[in-house]
Tab-separated table of C-alpha atoms and ligand atoms in Angstrom:
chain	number	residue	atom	x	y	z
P	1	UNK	CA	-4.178	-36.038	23.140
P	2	UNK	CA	-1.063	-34.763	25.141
P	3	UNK	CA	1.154	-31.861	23.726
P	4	UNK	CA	3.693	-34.423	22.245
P	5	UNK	CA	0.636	-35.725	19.940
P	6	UNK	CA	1.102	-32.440	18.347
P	7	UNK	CA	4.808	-33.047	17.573
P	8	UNK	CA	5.821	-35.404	14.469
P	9	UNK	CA	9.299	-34.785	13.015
P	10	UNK	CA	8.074	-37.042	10.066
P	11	UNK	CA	5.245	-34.271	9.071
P	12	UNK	CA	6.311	-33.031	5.420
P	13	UNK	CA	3.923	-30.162	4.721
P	14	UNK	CA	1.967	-30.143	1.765
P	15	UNK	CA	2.118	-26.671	0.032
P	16	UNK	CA	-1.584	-25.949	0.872
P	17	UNK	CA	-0.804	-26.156	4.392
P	18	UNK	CA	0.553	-22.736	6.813
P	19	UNK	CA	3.854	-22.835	7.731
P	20	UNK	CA	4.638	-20.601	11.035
P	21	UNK	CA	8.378	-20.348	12.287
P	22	UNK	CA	8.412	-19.653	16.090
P	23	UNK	CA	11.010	-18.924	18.405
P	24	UNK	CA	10.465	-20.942	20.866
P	25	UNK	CA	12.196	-20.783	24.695
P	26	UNK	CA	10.610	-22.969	27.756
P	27	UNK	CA	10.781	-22.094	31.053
P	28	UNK	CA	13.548	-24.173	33.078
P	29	UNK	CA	12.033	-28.264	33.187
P	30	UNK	CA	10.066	-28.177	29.692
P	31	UNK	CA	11.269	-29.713	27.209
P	32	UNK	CA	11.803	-27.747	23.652
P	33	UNK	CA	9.581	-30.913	21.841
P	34	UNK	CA	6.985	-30.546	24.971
P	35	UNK	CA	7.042	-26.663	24.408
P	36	UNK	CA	6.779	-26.710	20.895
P	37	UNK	CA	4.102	-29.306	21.601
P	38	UNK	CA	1.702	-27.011	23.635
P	39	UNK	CA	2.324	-24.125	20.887
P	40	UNK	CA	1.312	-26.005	18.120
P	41	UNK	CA	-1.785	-27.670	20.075
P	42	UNK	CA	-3.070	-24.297	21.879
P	43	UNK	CA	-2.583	-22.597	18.233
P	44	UNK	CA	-5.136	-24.972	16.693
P	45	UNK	CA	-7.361	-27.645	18.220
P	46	UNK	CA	-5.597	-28.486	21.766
P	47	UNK	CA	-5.815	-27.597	25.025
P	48	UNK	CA	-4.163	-28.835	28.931
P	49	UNK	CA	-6.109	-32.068	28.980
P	50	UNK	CA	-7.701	-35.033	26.867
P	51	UNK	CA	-11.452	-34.378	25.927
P	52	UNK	CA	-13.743	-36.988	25.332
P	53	UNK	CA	-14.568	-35.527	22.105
P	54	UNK	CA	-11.867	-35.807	20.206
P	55	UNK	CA	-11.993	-38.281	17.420
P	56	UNK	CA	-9.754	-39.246	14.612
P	57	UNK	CA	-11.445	-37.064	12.165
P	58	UNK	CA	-11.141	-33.453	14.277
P	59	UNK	CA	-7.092	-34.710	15.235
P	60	UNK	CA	-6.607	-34.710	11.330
P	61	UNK	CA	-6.669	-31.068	11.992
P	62	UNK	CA	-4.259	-30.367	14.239
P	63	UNK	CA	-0.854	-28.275	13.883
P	64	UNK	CA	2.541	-30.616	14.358
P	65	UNK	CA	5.610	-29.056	15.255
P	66	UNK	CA	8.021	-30.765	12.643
P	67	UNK	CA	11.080	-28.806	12.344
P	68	UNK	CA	13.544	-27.999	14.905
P	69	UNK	CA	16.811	-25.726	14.732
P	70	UNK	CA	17.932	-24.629	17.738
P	71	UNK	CA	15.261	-22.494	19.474
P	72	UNK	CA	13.709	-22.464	16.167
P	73	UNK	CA	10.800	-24.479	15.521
P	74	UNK	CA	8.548	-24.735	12.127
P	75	UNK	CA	4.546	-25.908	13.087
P	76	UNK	CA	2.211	-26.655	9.999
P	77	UNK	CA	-1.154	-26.180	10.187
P	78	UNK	CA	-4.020	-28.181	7.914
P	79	UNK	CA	-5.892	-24.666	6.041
P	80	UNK	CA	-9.114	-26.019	7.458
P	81	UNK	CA	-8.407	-24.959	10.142
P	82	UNK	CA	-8.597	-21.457	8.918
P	83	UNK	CA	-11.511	-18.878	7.337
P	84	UNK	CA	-9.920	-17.812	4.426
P	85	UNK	CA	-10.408	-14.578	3.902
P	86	UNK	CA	-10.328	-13.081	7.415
P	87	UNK	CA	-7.101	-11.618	8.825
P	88	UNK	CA	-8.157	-11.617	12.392
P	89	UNK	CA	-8.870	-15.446	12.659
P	90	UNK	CA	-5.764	-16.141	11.151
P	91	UNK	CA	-3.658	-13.498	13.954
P	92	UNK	CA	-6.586	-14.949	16.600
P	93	UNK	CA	-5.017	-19.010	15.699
P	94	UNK	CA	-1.174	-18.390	15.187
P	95	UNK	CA	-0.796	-15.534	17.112
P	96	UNK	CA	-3.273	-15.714	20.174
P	97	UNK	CA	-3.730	-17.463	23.385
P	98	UNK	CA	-0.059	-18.760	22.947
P	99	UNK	CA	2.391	-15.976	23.829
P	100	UNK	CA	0.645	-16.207	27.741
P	101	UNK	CA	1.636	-19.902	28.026
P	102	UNK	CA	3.441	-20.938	31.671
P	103	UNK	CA	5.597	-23.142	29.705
P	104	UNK	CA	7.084	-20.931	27.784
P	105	UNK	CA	9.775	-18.459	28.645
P	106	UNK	CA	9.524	-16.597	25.623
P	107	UNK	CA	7.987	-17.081	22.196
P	108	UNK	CA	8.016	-14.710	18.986
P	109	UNK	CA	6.171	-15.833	15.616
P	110	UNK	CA	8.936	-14.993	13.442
P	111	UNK	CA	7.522	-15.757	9.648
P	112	UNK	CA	5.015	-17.346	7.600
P	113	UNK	CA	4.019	-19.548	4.529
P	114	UNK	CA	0.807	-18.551	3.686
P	115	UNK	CA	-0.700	-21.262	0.976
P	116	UNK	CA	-2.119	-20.440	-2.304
P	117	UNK	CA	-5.673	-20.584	-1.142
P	118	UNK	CA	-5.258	-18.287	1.914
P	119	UNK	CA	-3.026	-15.959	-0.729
P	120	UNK	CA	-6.102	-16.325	-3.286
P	121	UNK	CA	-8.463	-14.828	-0.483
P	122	UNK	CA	-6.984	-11.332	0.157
P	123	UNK	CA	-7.353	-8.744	-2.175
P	124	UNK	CA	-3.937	-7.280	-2.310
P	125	UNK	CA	-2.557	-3.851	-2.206
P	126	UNK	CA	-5.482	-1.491	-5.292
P	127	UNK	CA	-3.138	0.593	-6.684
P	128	UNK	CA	0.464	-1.100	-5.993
P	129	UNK	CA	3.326	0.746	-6.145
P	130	UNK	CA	2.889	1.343	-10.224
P	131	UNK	CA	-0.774	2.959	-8.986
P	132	UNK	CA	1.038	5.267	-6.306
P	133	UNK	CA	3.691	6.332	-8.931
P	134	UNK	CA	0.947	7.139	-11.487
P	135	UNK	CA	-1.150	8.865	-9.133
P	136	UNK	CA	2.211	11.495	-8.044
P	137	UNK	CA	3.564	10.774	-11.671
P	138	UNK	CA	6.926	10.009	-10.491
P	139	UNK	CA	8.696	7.513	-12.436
P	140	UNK	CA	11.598	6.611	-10.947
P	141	UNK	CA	13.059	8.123	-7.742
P	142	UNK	CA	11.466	7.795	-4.144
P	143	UNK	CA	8.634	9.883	-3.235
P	144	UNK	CA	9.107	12.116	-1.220
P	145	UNK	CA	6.239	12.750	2.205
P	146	UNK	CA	6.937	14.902	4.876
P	147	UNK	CA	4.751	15.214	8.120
P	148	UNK	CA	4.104	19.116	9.240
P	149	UNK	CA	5.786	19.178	12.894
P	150	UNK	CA	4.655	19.999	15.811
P	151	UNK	CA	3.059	16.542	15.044
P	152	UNK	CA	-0.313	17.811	16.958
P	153	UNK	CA	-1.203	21.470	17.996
P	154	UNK	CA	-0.876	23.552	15.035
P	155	UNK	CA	-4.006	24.871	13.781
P	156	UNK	CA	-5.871	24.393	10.720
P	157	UNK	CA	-4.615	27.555	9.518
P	158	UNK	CA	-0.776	26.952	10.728
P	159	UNK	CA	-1.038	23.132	9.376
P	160	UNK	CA	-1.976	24.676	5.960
P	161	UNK	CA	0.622	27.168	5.783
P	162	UNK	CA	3.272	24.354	6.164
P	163	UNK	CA	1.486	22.182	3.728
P	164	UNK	CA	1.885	24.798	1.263
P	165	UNK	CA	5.816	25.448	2.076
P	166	UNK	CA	6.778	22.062	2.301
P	167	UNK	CA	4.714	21.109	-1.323
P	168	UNK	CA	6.230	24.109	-3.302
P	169	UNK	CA	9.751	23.787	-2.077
P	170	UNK	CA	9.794	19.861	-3.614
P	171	UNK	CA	7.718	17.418	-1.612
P	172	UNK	CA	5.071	15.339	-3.051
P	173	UNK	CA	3.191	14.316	-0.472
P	174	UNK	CA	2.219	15.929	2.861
P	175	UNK	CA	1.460	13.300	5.632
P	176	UNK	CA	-0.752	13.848	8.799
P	177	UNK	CA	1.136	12.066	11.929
P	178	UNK	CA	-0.411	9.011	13.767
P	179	UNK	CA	-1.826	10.699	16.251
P	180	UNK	CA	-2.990	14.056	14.190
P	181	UNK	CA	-6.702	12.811	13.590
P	182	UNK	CA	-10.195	15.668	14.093
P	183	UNK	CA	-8.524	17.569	17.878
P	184	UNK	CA	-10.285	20.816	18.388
P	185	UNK	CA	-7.773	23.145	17.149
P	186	UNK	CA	-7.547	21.050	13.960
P	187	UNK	CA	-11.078	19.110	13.074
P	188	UNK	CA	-10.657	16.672	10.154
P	189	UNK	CA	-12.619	18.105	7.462
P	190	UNK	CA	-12.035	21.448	7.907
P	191	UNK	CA	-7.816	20.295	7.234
P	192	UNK	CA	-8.662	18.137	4.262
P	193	UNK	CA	-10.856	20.890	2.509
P	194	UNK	CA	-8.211	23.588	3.023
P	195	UNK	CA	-5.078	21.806	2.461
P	196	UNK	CA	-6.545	19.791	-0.734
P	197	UNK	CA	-6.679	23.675	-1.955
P	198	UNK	CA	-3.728	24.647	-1.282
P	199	UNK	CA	-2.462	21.149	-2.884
P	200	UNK	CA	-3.998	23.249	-6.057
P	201	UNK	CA	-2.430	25.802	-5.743
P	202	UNK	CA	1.557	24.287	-5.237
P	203	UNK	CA	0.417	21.760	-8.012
P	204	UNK	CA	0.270	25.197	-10.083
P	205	UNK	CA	3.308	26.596	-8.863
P	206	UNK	CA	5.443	23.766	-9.607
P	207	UNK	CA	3.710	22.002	-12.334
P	208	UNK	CA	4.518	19.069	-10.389
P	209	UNK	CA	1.731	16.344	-8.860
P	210	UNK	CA	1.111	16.820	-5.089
P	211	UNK	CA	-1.232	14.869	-2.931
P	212	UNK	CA	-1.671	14.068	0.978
P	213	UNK	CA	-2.032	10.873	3.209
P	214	UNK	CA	-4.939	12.346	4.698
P	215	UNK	CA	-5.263	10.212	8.412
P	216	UNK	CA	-8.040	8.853	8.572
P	217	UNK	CA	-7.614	6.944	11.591
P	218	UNK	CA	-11.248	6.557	14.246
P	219	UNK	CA	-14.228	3.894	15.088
P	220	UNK	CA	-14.909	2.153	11.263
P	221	UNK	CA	-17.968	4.164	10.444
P	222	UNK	CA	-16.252	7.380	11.004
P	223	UNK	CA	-13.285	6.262	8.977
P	224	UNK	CA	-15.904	5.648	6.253
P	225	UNK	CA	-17.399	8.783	6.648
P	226	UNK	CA	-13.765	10.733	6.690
P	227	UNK	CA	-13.074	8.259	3.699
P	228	UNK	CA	-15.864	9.875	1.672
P	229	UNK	CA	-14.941	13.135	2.447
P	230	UNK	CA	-10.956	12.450	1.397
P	231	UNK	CA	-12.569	11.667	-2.086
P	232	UNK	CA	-15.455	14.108	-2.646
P	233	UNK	CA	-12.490	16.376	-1.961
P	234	UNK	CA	-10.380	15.592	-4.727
P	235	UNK	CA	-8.047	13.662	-2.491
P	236	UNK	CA	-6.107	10.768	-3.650
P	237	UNK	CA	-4.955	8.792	-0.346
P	238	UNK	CA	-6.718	7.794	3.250
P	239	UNK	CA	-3.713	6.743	5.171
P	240	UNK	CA	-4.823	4.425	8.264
P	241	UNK	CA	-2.956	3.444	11.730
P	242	UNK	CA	-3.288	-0.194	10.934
P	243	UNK	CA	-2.599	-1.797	14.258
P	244	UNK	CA	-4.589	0.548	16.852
P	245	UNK	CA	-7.833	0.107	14.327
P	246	UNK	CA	-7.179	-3.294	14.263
P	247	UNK	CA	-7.286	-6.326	11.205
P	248	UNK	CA	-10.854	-6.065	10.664
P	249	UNK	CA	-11.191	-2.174	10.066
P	250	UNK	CA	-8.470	-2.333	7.765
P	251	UNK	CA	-10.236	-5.006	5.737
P	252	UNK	CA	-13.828	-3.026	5.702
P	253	UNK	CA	-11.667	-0.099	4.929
P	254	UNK	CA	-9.762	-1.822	1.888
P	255	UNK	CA	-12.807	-2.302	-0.016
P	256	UNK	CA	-14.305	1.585	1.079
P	257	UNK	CA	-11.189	2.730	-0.612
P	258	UNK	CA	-11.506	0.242	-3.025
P	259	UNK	CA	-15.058	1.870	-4.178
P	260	UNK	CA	-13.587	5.043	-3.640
P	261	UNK	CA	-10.466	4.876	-5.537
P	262	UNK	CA	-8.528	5.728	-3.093
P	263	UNK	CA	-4.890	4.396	-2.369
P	264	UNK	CA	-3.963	3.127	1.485
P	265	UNK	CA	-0.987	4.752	3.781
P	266	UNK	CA	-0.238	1.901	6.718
P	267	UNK	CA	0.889	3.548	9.652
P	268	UNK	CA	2.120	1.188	12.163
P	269	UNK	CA	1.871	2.905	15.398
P	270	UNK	CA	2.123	0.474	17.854
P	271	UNK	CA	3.929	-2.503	16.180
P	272	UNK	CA	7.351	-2.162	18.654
P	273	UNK	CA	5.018	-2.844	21.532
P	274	UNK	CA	5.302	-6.317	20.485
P	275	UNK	CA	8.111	-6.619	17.128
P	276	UNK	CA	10.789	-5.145	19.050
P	277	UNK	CA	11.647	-7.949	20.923
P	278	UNK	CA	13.774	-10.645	19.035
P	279	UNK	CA	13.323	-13.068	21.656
P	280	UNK	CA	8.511	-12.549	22.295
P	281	UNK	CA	5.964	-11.197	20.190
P	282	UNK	CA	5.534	-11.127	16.671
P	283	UNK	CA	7.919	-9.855	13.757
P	284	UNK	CA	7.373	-6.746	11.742
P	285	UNK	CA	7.402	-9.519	8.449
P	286	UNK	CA	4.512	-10.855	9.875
P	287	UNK	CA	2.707	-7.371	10.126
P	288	UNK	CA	3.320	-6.685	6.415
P	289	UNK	CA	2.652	-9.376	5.241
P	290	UNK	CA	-0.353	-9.592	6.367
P	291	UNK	CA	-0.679	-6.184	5.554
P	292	UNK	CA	-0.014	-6.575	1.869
P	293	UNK	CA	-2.028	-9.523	2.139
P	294	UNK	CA	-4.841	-7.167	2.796
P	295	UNK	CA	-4.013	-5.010	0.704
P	296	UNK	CA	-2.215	-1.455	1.566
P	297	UNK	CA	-0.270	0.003	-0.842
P	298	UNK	CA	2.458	1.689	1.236
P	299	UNK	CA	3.727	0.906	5.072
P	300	UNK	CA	6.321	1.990	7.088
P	301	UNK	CA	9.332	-0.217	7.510
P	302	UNK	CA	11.819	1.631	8.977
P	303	UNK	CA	15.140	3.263	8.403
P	304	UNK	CA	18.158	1.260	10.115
P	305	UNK	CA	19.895	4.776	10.639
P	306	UNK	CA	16.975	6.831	12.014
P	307	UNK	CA	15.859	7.116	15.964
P	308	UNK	CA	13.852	3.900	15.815
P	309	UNK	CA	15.132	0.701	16.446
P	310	UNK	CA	15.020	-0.731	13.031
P	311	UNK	CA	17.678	-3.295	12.295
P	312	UNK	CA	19.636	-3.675	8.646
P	313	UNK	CA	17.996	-7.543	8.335
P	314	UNK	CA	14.899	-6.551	9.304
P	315	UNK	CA	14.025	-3.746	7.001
P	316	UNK	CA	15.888	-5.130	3.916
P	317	UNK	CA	13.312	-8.349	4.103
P	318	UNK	CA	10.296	-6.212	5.197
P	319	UNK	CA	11.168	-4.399	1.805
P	320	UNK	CA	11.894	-8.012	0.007
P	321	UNK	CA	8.426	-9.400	1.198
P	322	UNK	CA	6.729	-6.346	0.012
P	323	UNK	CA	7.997	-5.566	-3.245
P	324	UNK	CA	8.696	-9.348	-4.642
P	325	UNK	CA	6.277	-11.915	-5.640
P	326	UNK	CA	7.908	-15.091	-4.788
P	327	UNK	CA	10.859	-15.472	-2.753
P	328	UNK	CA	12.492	-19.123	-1.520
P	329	UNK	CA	13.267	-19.530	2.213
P	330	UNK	CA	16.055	-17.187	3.182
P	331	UNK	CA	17.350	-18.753	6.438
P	332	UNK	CA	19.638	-16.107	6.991
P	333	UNK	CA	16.881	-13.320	7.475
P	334	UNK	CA	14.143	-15.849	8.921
P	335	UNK	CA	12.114	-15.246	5.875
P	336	UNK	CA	9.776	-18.240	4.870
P	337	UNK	CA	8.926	-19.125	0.928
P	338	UNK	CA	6.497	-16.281	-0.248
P	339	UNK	CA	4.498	-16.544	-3.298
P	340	UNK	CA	2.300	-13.659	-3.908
P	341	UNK	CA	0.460	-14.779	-7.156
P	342	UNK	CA	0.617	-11.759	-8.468
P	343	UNK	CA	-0.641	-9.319	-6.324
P	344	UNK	CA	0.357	-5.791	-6.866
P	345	UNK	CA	3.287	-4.748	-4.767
P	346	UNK	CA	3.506	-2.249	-1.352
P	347	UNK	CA	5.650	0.895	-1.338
P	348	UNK	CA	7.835	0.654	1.192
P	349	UNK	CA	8.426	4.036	3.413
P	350	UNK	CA	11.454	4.834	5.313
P	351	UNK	CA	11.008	7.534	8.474
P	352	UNK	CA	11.923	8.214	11.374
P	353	UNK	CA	14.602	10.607	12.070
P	354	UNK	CA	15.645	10.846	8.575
P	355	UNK	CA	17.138	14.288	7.080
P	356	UNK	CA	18.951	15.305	4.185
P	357	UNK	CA	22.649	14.117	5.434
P	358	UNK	CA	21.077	10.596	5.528
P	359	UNK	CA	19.245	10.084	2.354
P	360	UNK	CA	22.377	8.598	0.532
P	361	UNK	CA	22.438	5.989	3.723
P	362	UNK	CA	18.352	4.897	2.536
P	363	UNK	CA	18.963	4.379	-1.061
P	364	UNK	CA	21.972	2.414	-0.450
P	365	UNK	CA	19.871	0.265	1.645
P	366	UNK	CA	16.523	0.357	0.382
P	367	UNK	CA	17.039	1.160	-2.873
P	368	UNK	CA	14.813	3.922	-5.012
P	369	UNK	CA	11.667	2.360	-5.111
P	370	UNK	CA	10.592	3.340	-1.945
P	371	UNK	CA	8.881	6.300	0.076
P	372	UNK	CA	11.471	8.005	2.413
P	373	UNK	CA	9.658	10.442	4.556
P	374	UNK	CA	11.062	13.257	6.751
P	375	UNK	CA	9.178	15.375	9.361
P	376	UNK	CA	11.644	17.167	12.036
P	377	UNK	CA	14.539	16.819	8.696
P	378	UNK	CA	12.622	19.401	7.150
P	379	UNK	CA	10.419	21.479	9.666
P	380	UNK	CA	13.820	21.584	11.299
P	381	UNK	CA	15.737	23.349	8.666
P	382	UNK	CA	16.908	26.462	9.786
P	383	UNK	CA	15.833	28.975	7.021
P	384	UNK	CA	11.987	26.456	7.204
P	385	UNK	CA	9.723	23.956	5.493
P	386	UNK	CA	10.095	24.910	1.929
P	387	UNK	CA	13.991	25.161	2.203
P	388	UNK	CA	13.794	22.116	3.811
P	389	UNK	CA	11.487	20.434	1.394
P	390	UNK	CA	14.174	21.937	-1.423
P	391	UNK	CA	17.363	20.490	0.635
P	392	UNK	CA	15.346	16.834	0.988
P	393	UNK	CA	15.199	17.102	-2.927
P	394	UNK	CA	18.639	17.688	-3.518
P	395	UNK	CA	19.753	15.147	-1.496
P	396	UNK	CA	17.967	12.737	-3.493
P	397	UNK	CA	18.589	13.695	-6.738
P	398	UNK	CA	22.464	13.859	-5.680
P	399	UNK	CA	21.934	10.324	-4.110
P	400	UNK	CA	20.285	9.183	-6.803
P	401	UNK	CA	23.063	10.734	-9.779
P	402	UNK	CA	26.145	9.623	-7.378
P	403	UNK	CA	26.987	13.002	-6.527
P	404	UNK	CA	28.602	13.311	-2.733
P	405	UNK	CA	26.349	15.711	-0.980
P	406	UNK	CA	29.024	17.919	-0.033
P	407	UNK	CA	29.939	18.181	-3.617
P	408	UNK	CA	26.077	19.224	-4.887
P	409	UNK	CA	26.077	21.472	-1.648
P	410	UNK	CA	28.679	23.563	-3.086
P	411	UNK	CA	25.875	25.186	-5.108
P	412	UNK	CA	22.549	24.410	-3.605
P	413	UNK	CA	22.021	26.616	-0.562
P	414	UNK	CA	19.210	24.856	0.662
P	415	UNK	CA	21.410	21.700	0.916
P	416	UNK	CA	24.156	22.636	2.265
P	417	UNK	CA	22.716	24.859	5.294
P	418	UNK	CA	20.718	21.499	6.544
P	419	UNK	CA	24.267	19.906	6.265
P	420	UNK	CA	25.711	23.000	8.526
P	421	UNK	CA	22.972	22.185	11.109
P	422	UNK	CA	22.873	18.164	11.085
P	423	UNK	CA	25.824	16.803	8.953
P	424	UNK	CA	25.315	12.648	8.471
P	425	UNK	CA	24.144	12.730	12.092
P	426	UNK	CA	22.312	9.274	13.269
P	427	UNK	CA	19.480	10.583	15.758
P	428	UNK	CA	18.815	8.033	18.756
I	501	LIG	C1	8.584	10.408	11.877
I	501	LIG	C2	7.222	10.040	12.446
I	501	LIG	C3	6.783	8.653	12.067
I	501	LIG	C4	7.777	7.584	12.375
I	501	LIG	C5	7.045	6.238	12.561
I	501	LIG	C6	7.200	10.224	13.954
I	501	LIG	O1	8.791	11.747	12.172
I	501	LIG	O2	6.237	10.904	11.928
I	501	LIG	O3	5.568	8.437	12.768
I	501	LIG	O4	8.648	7.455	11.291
I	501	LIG	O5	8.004	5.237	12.769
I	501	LIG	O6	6.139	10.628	14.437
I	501	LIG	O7	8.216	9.918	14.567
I	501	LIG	P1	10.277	12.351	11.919
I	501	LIG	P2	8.174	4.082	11.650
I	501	LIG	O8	10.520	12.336	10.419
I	501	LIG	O9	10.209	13.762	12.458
I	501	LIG	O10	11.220	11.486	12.654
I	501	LIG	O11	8.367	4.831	10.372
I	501	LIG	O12	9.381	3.322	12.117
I	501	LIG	O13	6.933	3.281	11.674
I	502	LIG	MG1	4.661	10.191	13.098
């Protein structure tokens, strides 16, 4: 079979087959059909040169390229060619060997159709955004997380302290950073026990529902382990760094929390290395999607006005394909038809750079049903955390009832010093 075998512009996919959108650029003498050719053939049964063992029967299952646009070019792939079920044979086959090919100059998987059967064989998201809200009882406006800063070095003792200001001046949820996991000054167990007591104690205080994405983040059997311990503690939430413990982790670790009752935080640490770049790699769709696929409840998707690069398109269809069931193809945004079939929906969570001055910028683009959280915008407030957990609070509920946020400042002190120090600033 040469590459161009794997290229029919006659293909119509059936509905049970996967539909991948690539962008696909070849290096200067390769054709876009002989490119698109070698993509779909490495990506599922091909390789440089004929082998006398193909036969009829094994070409049935081979991806075509049939649908070009431009650079654009849609490759369908038979499901038996897949395990249903497993996440990392699916990333292994349309997102591979293939990015390394000579041919190609660059090449980004932009979007999927993932089939009914393939859909069928993920669990989906346990508790959904309806589980999340029932857990914090909060009905109707974003919840609110906020990671203690310095994001690694404070001690037990100092993390605690800040847990406690930032829960009793209005947060719901504290949130350990990516990279804050069991470091000497700060094991993991000895954090989870103290600050799930203090969580008590500002529940108390403020008859309100707090909890903590508790990072569980390590080699599987010690996320297990830390898993236990989250829920023999009373905790409600393991949150995970998806993409540095890998597809497979995240799978053993959706059914641990399943058994545990315990709802999933998706960090995605690591995703820019290889969504950043329109052009090569693979799309932040593609990560949750396959995330919610799995089955996390809430992920990160980005801000559009924070310090990360996080484009307006990009995070209004990461929150699209997380919060809809079905959605038809939206050309404009490079999204491919989705149906979920039902699965429970994943919180969305804006971060990165966000503070009070900017929390009327989220809603308007994300919407309330979200998670916005805010680290330095409220560790950073000059009178501290638990002014700075109060000003995040105002902002949203004067977001949330129209009110300008100079306007609710007027009389909410807490507000209207973190507008002194940062105004609407946009951090880069
Ligand atoms: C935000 C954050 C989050 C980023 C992750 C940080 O802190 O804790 O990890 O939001 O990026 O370490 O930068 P700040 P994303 O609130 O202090 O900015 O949400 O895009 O995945
Ligand atoms: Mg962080």
């Amino acid at each position: 079979m040469s590459y161009t075998d794997f290229v029919d512009k006659s293909h119509t996919p059936s509905n049970d087959e996967l539909v991948a959108l690539f962008y696909v650029e070849p290096v200067e003498g390769i054709s876009l059909e002989e490119a698109a050719g070698r993509v779909a053939s490495e990506s599922s049964n091909g390789t440089w040169t004929e082998v006398v063992t193909m036969s009829d029967r094994i070409r049935k299952l081979s991806a075509k390229a049939y649908e070009f646009n431009g650079f654009w070019v849609k490759i369908a792939y038979p499901l038996e060619l897949f395990e249903l079920g497993s996440m990392p044979q699916v990333w292994s086959s349309i997102a591979g060997n293939i990015f390394g090919m000579k041919a190609l100059k660059n090449l980004r998987l932009e979007d999927i159709y993932w089939p009914p059967d393939m859909v069928r064989s993920f669990p989906g998201p346990g508790k959904g955004i309806k589980g999340v809200r029932e857990i914090l009882k909060v009905e109707k406006r974003p919840i609110l997380a906020t990671v203690p800063k310095p994001k690694v070095g404070m001690t037990t003792e100092e993390h605690v302290k800040a847990a406690y200001e930032i829960w009793v001046g209005g947060v719901d949820l504290l949130k350990d950073d990516e990279n804050l996991t069991s470091q000497s000054f700060n094991r993991f167990e000895e954090r989870v026990k103290e600050s799930l007591k203090m969580r008590d104690k500002a529940e108390k205080e403020t008859g309100e529902r707090k909890s903590y994405l508790v990072n569980v983040t390590a080699p599987f059997y010690e996320m297990k382990e830390r898993a236990e311990m989250v829920a023999d503690l009373g905790g409600e939430f393991i949150m995970i760094d998806i993409l540095t413990t890998g597809w497979s982790s995240l799978q053993a670790m959706r059914e641990v929390a399943e058994d545990l009752g315990l709802a999933i935080h998706a960090h995605r640490a690591f995703h820019a290395a290889f969504t950043r770049n329109r052009k090569h790699g693979v799309s932040m769709k593609v990560v949750a999607e396959s995330a919610r696929l799995v089955g996390v409840d809430t992920i990160h998707v980005g801000t559009v006005v924070g310090k990360l690069v996080s484009p307006l398109e990009e995070v209004t269809a990461l929150a699209d394909v997380l919060r809809k069931d079905k959605i038809d193809e939206d050309w404009e945004r490079k999204v491919l038809p989705k149906n979920w079939m039902g699965k429970k929906q994943t919180l969305p969570v804006s971060s990165g750079g966000l503070h009070p001055g900017l929390v009327p910028d989220v809603l308007r683009i994300l919407g309330t049903e979200i998670m916005i959280q805010a680290g330095g915008g409220v560790l950073g407030h000059p009178k501290g955390p638990r002014e700075g957990a109060a000003a995040m609070r105002q902002a949203l509920y004067a977001a949330m009832n129209g009110i300008p946020l100079e306007e609710y400042a007027k009389d909410h002190k807490e507000l209207r010093a973190a507008l002194e120090h940062w105004g609407y600033m946009k951090p880069v």
